[in-house]
Each structure stands twice: as C-alpha cells, then as structure tokens.
Coordinates of C-alpha atoms in Angstrom, one line a residue:
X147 CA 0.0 0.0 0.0
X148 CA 1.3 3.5 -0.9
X149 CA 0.7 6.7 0.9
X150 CA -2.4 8.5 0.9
X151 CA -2.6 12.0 0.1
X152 CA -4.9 14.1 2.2
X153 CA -7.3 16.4 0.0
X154 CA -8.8 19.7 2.3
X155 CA -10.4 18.4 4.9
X156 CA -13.2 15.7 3.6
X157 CA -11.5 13.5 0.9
X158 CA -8.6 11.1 0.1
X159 CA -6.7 10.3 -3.3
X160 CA -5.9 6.5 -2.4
X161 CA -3.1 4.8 -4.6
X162 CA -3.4 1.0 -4.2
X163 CA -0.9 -1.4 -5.9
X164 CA -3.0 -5.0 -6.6
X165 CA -1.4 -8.5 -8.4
X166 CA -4.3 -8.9 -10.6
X167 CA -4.1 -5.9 -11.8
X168 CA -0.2 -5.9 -12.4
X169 CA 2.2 -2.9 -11.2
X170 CA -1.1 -0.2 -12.3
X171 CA -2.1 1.5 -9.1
X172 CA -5.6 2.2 -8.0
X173 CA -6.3 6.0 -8.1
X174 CA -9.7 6.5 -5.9
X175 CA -11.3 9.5 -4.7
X176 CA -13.4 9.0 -0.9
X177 CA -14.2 10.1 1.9
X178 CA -13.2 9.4 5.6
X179 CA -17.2 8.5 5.8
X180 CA -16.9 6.5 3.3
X181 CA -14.5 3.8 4.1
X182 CA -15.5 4.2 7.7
X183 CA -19.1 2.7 6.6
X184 CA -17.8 -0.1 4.2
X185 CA -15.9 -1.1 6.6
X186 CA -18.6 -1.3 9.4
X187 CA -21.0 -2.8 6.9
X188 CA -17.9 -5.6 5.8
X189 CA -17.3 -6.7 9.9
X190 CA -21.2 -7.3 10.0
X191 CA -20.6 -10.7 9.1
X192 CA -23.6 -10.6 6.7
X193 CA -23.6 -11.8 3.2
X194 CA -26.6 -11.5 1.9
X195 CA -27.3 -8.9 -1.0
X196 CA -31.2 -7.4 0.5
X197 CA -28.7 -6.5 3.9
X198 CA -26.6 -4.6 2.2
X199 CA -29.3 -3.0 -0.4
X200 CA -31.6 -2.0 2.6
X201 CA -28.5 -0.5 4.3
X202 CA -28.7 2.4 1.7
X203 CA -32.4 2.9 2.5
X204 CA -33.3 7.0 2.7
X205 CA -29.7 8.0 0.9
X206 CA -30.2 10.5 -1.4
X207 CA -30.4 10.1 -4.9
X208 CA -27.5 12.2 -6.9
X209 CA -26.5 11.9 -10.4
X210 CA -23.2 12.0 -12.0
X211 CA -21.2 11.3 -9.0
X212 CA -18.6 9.5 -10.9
X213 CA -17.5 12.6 -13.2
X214 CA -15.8 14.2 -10.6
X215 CA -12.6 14.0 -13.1
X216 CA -12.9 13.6 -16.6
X217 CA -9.7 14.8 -17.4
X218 CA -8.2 12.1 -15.6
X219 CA -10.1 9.1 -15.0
X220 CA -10.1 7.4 -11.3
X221 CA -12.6 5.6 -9.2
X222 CA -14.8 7.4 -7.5
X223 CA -16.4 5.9 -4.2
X224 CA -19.7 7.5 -2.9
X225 CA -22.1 5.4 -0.6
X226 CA -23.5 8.9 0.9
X227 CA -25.0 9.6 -2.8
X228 CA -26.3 7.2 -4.8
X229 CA -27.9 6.5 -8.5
X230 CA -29.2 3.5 -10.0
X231 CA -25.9 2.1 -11.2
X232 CA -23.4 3.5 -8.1
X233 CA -26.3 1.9 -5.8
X234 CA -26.3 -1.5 -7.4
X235 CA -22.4 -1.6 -8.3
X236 CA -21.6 -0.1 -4.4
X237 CA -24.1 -3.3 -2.9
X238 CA -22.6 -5.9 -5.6
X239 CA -18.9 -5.0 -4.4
X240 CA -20.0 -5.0 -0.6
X241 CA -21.8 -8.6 -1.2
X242 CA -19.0 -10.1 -3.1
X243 CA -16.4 -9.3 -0.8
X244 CA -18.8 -10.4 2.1
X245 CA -18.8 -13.5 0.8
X246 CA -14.9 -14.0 0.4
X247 CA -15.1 -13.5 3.6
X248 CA -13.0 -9.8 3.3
X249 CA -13.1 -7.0 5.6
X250 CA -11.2 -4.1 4.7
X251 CA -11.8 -1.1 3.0
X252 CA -8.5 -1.6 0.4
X253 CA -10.8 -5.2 -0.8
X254 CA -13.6 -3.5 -1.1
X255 CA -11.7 -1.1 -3.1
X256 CA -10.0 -3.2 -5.5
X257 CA -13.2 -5.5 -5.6
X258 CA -15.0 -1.9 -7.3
X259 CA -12.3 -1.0 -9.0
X260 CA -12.7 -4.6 -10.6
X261 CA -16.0 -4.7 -11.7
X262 CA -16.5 -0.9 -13.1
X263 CA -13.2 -0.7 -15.4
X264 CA -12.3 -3.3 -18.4
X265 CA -9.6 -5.8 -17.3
X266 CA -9.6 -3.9 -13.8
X267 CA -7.9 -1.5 -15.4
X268 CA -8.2 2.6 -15.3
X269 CA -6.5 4.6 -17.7
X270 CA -9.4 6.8 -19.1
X271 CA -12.9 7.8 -19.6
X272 CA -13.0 4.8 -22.5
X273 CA -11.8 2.3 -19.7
X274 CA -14.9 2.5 -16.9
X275 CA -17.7 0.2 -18.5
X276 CA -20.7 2.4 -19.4
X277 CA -23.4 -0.1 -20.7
X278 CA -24.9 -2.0 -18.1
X279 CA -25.4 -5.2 -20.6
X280 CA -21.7 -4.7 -21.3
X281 CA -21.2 -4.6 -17.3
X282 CA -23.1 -8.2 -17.1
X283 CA -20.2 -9.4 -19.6
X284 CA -17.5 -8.4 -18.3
X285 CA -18.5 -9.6 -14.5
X286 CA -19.5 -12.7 -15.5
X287 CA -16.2 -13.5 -17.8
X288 CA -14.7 -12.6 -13.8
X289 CA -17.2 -14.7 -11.9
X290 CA -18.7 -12.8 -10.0
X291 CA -22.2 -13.1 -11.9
X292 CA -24.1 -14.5 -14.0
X293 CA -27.3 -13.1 -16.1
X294 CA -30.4 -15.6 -15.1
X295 CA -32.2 -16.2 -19.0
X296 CA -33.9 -19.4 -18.6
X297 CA -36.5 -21.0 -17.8
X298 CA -39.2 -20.3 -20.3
X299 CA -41.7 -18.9 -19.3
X300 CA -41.1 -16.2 -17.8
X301 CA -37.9 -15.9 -20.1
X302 CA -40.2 -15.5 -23.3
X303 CA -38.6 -12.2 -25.0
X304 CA -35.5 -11.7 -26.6
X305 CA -33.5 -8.2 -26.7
X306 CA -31.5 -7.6 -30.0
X307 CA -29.3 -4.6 -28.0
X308 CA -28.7 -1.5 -30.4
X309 CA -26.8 1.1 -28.7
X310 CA -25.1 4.2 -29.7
X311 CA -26.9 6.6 -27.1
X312 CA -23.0 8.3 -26.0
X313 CA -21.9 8.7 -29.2
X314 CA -25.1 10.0 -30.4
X315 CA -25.3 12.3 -27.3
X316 CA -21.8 13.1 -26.3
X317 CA -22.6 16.6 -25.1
X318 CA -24.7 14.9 -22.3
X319 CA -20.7 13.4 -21.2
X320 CA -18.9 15.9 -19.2
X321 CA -16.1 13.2 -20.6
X322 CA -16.8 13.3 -23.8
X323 CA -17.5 17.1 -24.7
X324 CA -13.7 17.7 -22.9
X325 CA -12.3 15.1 -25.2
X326 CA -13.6 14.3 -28.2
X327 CA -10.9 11.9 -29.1
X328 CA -12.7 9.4 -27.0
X329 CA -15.3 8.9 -29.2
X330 CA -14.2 6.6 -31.9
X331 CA -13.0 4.2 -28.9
X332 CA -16.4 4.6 -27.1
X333 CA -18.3 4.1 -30.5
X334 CA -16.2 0.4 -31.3
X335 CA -17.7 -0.8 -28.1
X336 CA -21.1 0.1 -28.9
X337 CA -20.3 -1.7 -32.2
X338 CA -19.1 -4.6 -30.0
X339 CA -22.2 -4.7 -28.2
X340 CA -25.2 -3.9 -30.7
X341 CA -26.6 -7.0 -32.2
X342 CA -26.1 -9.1 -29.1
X343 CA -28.9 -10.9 -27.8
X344 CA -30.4 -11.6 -24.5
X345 CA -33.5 -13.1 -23.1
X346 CA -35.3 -11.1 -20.6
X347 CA -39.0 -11.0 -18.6
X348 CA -41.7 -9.5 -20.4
X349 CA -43.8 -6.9 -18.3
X350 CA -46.6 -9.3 -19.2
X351 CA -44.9 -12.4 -17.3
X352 CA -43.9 -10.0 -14.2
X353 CA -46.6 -12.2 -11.9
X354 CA -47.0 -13.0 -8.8
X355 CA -46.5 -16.9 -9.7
X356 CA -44.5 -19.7 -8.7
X357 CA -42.8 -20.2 -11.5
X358 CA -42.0 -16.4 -11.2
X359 CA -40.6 -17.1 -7.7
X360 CA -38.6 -19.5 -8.6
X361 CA -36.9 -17.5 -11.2
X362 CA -36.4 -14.4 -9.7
X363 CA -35.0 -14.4 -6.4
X364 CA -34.2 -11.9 -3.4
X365 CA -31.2 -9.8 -4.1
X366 CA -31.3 -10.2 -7.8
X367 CA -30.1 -7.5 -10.0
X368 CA -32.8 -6.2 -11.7
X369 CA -32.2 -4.3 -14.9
X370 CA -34.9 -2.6 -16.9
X371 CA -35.1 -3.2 -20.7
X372 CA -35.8 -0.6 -22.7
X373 CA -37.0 0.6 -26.4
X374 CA -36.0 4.0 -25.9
X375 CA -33.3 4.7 -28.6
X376 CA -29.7 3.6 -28.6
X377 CA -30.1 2.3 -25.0
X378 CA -29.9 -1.0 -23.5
X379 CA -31.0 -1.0 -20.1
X380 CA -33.1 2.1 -18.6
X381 CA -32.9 1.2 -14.8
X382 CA -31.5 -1.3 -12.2
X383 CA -32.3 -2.3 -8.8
X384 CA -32.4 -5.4 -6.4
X385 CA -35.3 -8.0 -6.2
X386 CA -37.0 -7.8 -3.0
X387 CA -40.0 -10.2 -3.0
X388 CA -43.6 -9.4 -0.7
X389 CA -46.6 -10.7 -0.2
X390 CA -48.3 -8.8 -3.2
X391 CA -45.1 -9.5 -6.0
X392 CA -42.1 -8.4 -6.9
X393 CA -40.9 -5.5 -6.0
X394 CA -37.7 -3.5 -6.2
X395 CA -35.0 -1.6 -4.3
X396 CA -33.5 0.9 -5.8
X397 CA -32.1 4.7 -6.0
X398 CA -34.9 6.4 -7.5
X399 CA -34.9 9.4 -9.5
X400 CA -38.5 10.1 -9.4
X401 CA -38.3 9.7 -5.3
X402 CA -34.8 11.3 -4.9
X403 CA -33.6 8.5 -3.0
X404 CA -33.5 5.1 -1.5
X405 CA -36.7 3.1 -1.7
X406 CA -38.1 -0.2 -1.4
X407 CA -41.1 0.6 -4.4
X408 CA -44.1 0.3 -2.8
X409 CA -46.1 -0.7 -6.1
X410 CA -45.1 -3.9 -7.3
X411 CA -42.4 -4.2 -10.1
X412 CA -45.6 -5.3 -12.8
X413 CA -47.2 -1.7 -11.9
X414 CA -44.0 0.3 -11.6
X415 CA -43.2 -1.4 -15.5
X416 CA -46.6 -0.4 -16.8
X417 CA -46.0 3.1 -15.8
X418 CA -42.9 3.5 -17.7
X419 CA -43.2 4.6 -21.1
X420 CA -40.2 2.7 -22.9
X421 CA -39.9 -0.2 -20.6
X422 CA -40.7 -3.3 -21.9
X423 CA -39.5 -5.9 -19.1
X424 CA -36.4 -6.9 -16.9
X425 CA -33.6 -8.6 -17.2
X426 CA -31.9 -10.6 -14.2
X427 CA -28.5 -11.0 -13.0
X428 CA -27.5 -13.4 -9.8
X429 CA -24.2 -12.8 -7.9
X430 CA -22.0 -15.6 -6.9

C-alpha cells in the first residue's frame, strides 16, 4: 500500500498497488465516511445482498457522481450519494467481498475497482464500462455473476441490443465534450455490443407466480429493458419479493432517494413509457 494523500479536509486520493491488476495502481477519490461505513457494513458478518441493499435505504439520490474528473479518469467511491448504477455496483462489491469473507476497506476497493473498469484497469474515460449489458459481460467473464435467462416462461422475450446513445449524445458526457478523441474508442464498443442478444421477462410475465418465484429471487439484480433509442437498459435495482409480487430496491430518481417501491415491479413497468420488461442477474 502506498501513501495516501490528504485532500482539504473531507476526501482522500488512495493509490493501491493490486497483483491482478499488475504494477497499475488504483487511483480513488473517498471520503473518511466513506470507508469508515464499508468497513462497518464488511465486519457485520452478513452476506446477503437485500442486507446490504436496505443498508442504503433514505440515501439520497444524486447523479453523476462519478464525473468528478474527466480529465483524468479514477474511481470514484460514494455510498453517501447514490444512483441507480453506483447503488447497485456499491451493494454488488459490498456482497462479493462479504462472501470471500473480506473486511477491509483496500478489498472492497479493489473489488470496485474490478468490476467498473475493463480488465480492472483505469487509464481513461473509455476504460470504466458504461453499458450496463456490457457490465453483465465483463462480471460474469470474472465470476462474479451471471445473467439468469432461462427457464421459459417467464424468459419468453429476446432483446436484440442497439446502442449508440453516447456517441449520439456526447454533449450529455462531461467526458466526452472535454475530449472528443474518446469517441471513436467509445463508439467500437457500442459496435461490439449492438446485435447481441439476451432473453429477458416480459412486463406481461412479471406475476406474482410460482414459477416467477422461482426464477427471480431476493437480491437479484434487476435491470430494466428498454425501447428507448440507442439504450440498453433504462434502470437497475435489487429484487426484493412481498406478499403482493415483486418488487424492487432501488435509488430512484423520481423519489430522490432510496426506496423499497411500494407498487409492485408489474405496476412500476406499466408506468414507464419505454420499458418493456427486466432482465436478471445473480451474484456468486
């Protein structure tokens, strides 16, 4: 471990040196709060993933966390402010390195650092995985999920994924309208990406059913498919099953924060314009 550099009064600059990831260092912005909650959540001695999820509950909801330098690319770790994908990425890392039994903050970092860049490795923008079915890849080719696509039914639909959302809209990237240069790097992995198929849950199957249940369990990732252009996935969460159906945790926009839904994850499909079901991904 190398020396960590003090930032004002609120935040560290961590530089972490990791086998798997060769001589590269691990560059990561936090907080004293920050590892001073992972690592109270890490001595629990909990593994389960709705722990962790409802451990979050009330946080607020803040976008674009991670963009905090987009002229030089490092992780960012936030469990004070949370979106969809920090919340779901944050409670993954937490689980996985529950389960291995690992307590520190410095797993728990590397463990992040792991699943959000290609090959574990952070060199810039273009490294950090931006596609959430592109995420699912990657993890699983590490082992530390796997996307859930059978039985049938409920698996009954199949997602032909066309994206090209960033390079379409790359003023909406603080990243990309710095540094154009990224694009044609950024665009070859939508290329590798589009026209890869997936079978998902229709929002007709989402049911309160056995073989639903069976399917679908507590503390599965839940990702939203959409039809909205150039996007994959529109939304993710974690399974939380009640009396009524499924539901989902998640860090909601329209709510600003932390939730457990109240309405069921049938109803909370139905009221989304370009969602047409969910996808599901198990961690190991």
């Amino acid at each position: 471990m190398k020396k960590l550099y003090l930032i004002g009064l609120s935040f560290f600059i961590c530089h972490l040196s990791f086998s798997r990831v060769a001589a590269q260092p691990i560059r990561c912005h936090y907080t004293a709060a920050d590892s001073i909650t992972v690592e109270r959540l890490l001595k629990s001695g909990h593994t389960d993933v709705l722990y962790y999820a409802r451990q979050f509950l009330g946080l607020p909801y803040v976008a674009h966390t991670l963009e905090l330098y987009p002229d030089d690319e490092r992780l960012v770790l936030n469990t004070r402010e949370l979106d969809c994908t920090t919340y779901v990425d944050v409670v993954a890392a937490l689980t996985l390195c529950a389960r291995r039994g690992e307590t520190t903050f410095w797993q728990f970092v590397k463990q992040l650092h792991q699943q959000r860049y290609w090959d574990g490795r952070c060199s810039d923008y273009t490294s950090r995985i931006h596609y959430f079915s592109d995420w699912i890849r990657d993890n699983t080719r590490l082992g530390y999920a796997q996307e859930i696509q059978q039985p049938q039914p409920p698996f009954t639909a199949v997602q032909t994924v066309s994206v090209n959302y960033m390079t379409k809209h790359p003023d909406a990237y603080i990243a990309l309208k710095r540094h154009p240069e990224f694009l044609p790097t950024i665009g070859q992995q939508e290329k590798d990406l589009t026209g890869r198929q997936f079978r998902f849950i229709p929002t007709a199957q989402v049911k309160n059913t056995k073989v639903m249940r069976q399917a679908v369990h507590d503390g599965d990732i839940i990702g939203i498919v959409t039809v909205a252009p150039g996007l994959d996935i529109a939304h993710l969460g974690i399974a939380v099953w009640k009396d009524d159906g499924l539901h989902m945790i998640d860090a909601s926009m329209r709510h600003k924060k932390v939730l457990e839904e109240s309405i069921t994850m049938r109803k909370y499909l139905e009221g989304r314009k370009n969602a047409v079901g969910i996808r599901i991904v198990r961690l190991k």
